[in-house]
mmCIF file of N, CA and C in Angstrom:
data_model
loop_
_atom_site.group_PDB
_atom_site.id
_atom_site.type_symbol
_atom_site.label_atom_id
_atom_site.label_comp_id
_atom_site.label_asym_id
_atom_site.label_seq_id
_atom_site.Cartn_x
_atom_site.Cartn_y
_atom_site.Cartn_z
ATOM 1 N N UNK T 1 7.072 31.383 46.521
ATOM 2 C CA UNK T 1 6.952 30.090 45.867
ATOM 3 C C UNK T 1 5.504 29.796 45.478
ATOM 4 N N UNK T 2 4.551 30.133 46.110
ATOM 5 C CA UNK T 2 3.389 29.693 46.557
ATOM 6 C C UNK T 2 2.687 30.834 44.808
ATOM 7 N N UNK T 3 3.318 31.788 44.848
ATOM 8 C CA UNK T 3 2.790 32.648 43.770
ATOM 9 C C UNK T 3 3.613 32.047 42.399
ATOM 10 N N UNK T 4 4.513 31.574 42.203
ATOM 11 C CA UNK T 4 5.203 30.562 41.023
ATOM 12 C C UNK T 4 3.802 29.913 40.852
ATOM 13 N N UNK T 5 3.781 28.707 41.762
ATOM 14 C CA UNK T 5 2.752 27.886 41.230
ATOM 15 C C UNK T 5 1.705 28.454 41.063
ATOM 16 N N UNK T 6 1.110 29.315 41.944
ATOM 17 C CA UNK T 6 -0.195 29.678 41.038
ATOM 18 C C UNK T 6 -0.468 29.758 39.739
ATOM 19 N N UNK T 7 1.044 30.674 39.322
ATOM 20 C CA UNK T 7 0.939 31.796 38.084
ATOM 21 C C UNK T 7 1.098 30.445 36.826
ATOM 22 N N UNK T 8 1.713 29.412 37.330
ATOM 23 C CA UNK T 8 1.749 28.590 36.227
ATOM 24 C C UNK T 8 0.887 27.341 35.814
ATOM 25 N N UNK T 9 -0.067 27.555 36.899
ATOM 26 C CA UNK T 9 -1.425 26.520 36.837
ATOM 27 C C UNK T 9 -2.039 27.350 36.606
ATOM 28 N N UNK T 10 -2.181 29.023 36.402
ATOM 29 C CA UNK T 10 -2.873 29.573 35.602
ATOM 30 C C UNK T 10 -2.906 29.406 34.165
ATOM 31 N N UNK T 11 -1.199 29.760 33.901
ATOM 32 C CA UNK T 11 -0.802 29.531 32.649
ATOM 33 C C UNK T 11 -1.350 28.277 31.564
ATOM 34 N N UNK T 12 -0.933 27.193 32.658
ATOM 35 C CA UNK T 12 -1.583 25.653 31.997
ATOM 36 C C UNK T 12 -2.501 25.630 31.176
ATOM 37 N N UNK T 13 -3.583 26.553 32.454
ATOM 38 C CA UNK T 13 -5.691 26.828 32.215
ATOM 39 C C UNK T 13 -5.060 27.986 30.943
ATOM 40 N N UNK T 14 -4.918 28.500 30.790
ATOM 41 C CA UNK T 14 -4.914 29.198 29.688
ATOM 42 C C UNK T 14 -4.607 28.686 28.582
ATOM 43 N N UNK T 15 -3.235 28.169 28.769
ATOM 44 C CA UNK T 15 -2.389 27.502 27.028
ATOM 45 C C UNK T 15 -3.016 26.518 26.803
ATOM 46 N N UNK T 16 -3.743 25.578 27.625
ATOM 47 C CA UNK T 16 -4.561 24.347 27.204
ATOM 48 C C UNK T 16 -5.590 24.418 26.123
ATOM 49 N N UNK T 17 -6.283 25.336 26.239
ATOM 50 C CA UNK T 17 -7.543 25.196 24.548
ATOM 51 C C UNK T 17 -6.367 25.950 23.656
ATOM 52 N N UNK T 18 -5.557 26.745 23.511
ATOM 53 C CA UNK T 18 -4.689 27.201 22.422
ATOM 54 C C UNK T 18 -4.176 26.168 21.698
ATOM 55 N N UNK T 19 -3.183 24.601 22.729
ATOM 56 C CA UNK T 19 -2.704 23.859 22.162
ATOM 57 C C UNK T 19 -3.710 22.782 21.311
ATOM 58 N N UNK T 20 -5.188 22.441 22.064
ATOM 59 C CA UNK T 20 -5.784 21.913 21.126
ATOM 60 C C UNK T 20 -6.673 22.708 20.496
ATOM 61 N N UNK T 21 -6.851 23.775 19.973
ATOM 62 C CA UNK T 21 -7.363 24.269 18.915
ATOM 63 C C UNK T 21 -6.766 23.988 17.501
ATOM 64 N N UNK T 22 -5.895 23.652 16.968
ATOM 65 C CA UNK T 22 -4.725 23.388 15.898
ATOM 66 C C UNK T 22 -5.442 21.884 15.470
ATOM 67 N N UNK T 23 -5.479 20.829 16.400
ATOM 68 C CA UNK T 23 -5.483 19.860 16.506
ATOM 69 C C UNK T 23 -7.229 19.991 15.550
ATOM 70 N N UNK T 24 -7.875 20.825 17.173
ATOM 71 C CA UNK T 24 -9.391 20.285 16.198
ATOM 72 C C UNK T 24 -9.346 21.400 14.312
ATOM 73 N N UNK T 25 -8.672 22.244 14.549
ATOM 74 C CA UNK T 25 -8.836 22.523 13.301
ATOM 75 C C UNK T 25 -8.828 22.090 12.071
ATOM 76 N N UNK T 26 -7.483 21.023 11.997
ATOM 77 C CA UNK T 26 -6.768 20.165 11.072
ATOM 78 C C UNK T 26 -8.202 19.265 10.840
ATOM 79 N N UNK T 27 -8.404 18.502 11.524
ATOM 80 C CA UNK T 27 -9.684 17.917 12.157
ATOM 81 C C UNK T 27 -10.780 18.698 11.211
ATOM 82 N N UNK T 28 -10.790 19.256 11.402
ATOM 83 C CA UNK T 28 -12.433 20.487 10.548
ATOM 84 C C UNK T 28 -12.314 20.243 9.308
ATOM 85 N N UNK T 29 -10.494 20.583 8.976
ATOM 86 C CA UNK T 29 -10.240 21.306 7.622
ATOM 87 C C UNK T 29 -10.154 19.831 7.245
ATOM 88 N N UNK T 30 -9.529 18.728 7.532
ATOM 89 C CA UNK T 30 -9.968 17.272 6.840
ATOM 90 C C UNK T 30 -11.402 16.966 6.279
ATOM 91 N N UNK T 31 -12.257 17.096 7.269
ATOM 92 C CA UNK T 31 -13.482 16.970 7.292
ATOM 93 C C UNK T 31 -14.187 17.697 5.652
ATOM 94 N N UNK T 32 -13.962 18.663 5.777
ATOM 95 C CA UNK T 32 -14.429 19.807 4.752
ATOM 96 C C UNK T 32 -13.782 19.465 3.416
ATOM 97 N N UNK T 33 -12.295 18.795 3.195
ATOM 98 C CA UNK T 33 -11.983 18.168 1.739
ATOM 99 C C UNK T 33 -12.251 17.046 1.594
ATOM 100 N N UNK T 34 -12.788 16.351 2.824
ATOM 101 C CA UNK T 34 -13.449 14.886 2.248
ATOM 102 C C UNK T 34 -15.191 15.542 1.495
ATOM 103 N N UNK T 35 -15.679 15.591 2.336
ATOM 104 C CA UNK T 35 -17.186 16.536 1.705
ATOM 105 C C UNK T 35 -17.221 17.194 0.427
ATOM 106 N N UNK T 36 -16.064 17.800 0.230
ATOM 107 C CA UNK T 36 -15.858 18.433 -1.369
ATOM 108 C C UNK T 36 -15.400 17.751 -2.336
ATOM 109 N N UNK T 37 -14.576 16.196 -1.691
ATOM 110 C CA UNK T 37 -14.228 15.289 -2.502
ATOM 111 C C UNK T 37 -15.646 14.938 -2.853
ATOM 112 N N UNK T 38 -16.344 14.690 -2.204
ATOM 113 C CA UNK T 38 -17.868 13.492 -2.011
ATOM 114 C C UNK T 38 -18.633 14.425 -2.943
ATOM 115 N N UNK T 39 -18.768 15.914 -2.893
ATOM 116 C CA UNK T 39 -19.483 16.749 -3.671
ATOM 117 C C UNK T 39 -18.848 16.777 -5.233
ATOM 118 N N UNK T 40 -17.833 16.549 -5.222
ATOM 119 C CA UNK T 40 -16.935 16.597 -6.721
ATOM 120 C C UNK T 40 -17.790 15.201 -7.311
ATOM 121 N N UNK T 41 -17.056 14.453 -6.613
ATOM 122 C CA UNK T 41 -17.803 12.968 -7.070
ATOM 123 C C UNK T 41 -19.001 12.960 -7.257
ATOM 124 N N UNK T 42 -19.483 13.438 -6.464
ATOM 125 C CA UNK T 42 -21.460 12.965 -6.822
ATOM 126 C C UNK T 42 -21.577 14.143 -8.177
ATOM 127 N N UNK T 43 -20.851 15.234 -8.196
ATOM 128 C CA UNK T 43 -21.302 16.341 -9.407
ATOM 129 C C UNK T 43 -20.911 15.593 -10.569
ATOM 130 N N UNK T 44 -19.917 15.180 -10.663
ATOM 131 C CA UNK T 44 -19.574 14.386 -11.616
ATOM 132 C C UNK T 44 -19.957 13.270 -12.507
ATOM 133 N N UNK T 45 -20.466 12.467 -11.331
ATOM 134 C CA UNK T 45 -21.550 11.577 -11.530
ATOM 135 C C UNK T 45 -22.821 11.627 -12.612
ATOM 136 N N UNK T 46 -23.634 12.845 -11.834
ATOM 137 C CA UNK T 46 -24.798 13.146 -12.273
ATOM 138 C C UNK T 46 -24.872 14.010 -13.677
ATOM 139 N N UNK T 47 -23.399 15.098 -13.565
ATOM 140 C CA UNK T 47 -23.038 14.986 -15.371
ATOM 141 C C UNK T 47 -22.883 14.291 -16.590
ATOM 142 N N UNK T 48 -22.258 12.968 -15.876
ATOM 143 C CA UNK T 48 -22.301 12.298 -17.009
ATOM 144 C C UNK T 48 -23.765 11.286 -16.925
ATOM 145 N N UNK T 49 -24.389 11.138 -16.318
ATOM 146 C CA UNK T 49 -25.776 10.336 -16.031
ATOM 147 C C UNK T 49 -26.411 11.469 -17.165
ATOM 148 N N UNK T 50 -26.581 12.715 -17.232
ATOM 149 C CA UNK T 50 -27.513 13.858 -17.861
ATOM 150 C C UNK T 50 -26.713 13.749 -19.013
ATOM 151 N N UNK T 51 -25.361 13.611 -19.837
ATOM 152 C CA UNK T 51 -24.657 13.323 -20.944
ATOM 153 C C UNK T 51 -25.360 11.728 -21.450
ATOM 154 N N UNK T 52 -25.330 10.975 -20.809
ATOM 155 C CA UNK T 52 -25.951 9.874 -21.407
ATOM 156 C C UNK T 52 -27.560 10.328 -21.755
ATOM 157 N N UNK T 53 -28.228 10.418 -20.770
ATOM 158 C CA UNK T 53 -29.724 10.787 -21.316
ATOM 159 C C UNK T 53 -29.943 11.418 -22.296
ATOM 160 N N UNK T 54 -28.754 12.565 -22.208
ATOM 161 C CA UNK T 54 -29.021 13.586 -23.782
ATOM 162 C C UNK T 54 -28.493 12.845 -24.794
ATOM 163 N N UNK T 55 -28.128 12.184 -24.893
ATOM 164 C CA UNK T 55 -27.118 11.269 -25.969
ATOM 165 C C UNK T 55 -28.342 10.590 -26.682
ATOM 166 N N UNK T 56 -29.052 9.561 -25.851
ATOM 167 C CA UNK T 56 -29.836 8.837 -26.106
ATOM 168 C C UNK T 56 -31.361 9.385 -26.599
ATOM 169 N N UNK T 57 -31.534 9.223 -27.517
ATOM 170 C CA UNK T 57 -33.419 9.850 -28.156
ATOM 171 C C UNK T 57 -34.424 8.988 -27.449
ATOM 172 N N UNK T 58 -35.427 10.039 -27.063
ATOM 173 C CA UNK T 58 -36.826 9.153 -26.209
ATOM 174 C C UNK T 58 -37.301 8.666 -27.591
ATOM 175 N N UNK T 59 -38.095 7.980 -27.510
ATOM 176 C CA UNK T 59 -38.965 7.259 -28.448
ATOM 177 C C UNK T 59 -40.254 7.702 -27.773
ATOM 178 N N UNK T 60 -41.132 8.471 -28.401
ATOM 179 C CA UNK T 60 -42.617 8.436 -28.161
ATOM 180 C C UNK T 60 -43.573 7.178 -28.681
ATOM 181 N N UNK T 61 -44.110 6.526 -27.714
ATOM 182 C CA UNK T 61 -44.953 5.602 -28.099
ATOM 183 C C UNK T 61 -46.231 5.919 -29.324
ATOM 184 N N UNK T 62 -46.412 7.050 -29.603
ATOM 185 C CA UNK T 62 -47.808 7.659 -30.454
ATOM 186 C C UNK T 62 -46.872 7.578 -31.629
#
């Protein structure tokens, strides 16, 4: 009996980071399409900011 329980409070210590590894992954992989959202957006941004400037003629004061 005494070797049951061991073997399955071993087991526990073992399957325990397996079951939350999934968890933090999802977790990561969220993380990483918000950031690429935020990188889309800001690229986007600054394209059309550089489309307006080129649009528009400097005027030299001379």
């Amino acid at each position: 009996m005494s070797v049951l329980c061991a073997g399955a409070h071993e087991c526990q210590i073992r399957c325990a980071p397996v079951l939350v590894l999934p968890r933090l992954q999802r977790f990561s992989i969220t993380l990483k399409r918000r950031q690429r959202a935020k990188i889309k957006i800001i690229l986007a941004l600054c394209q059309q900011s550089e489309e307006l400037l080129g649009a528009v003629p400097f005027t030299s004061s001379s």
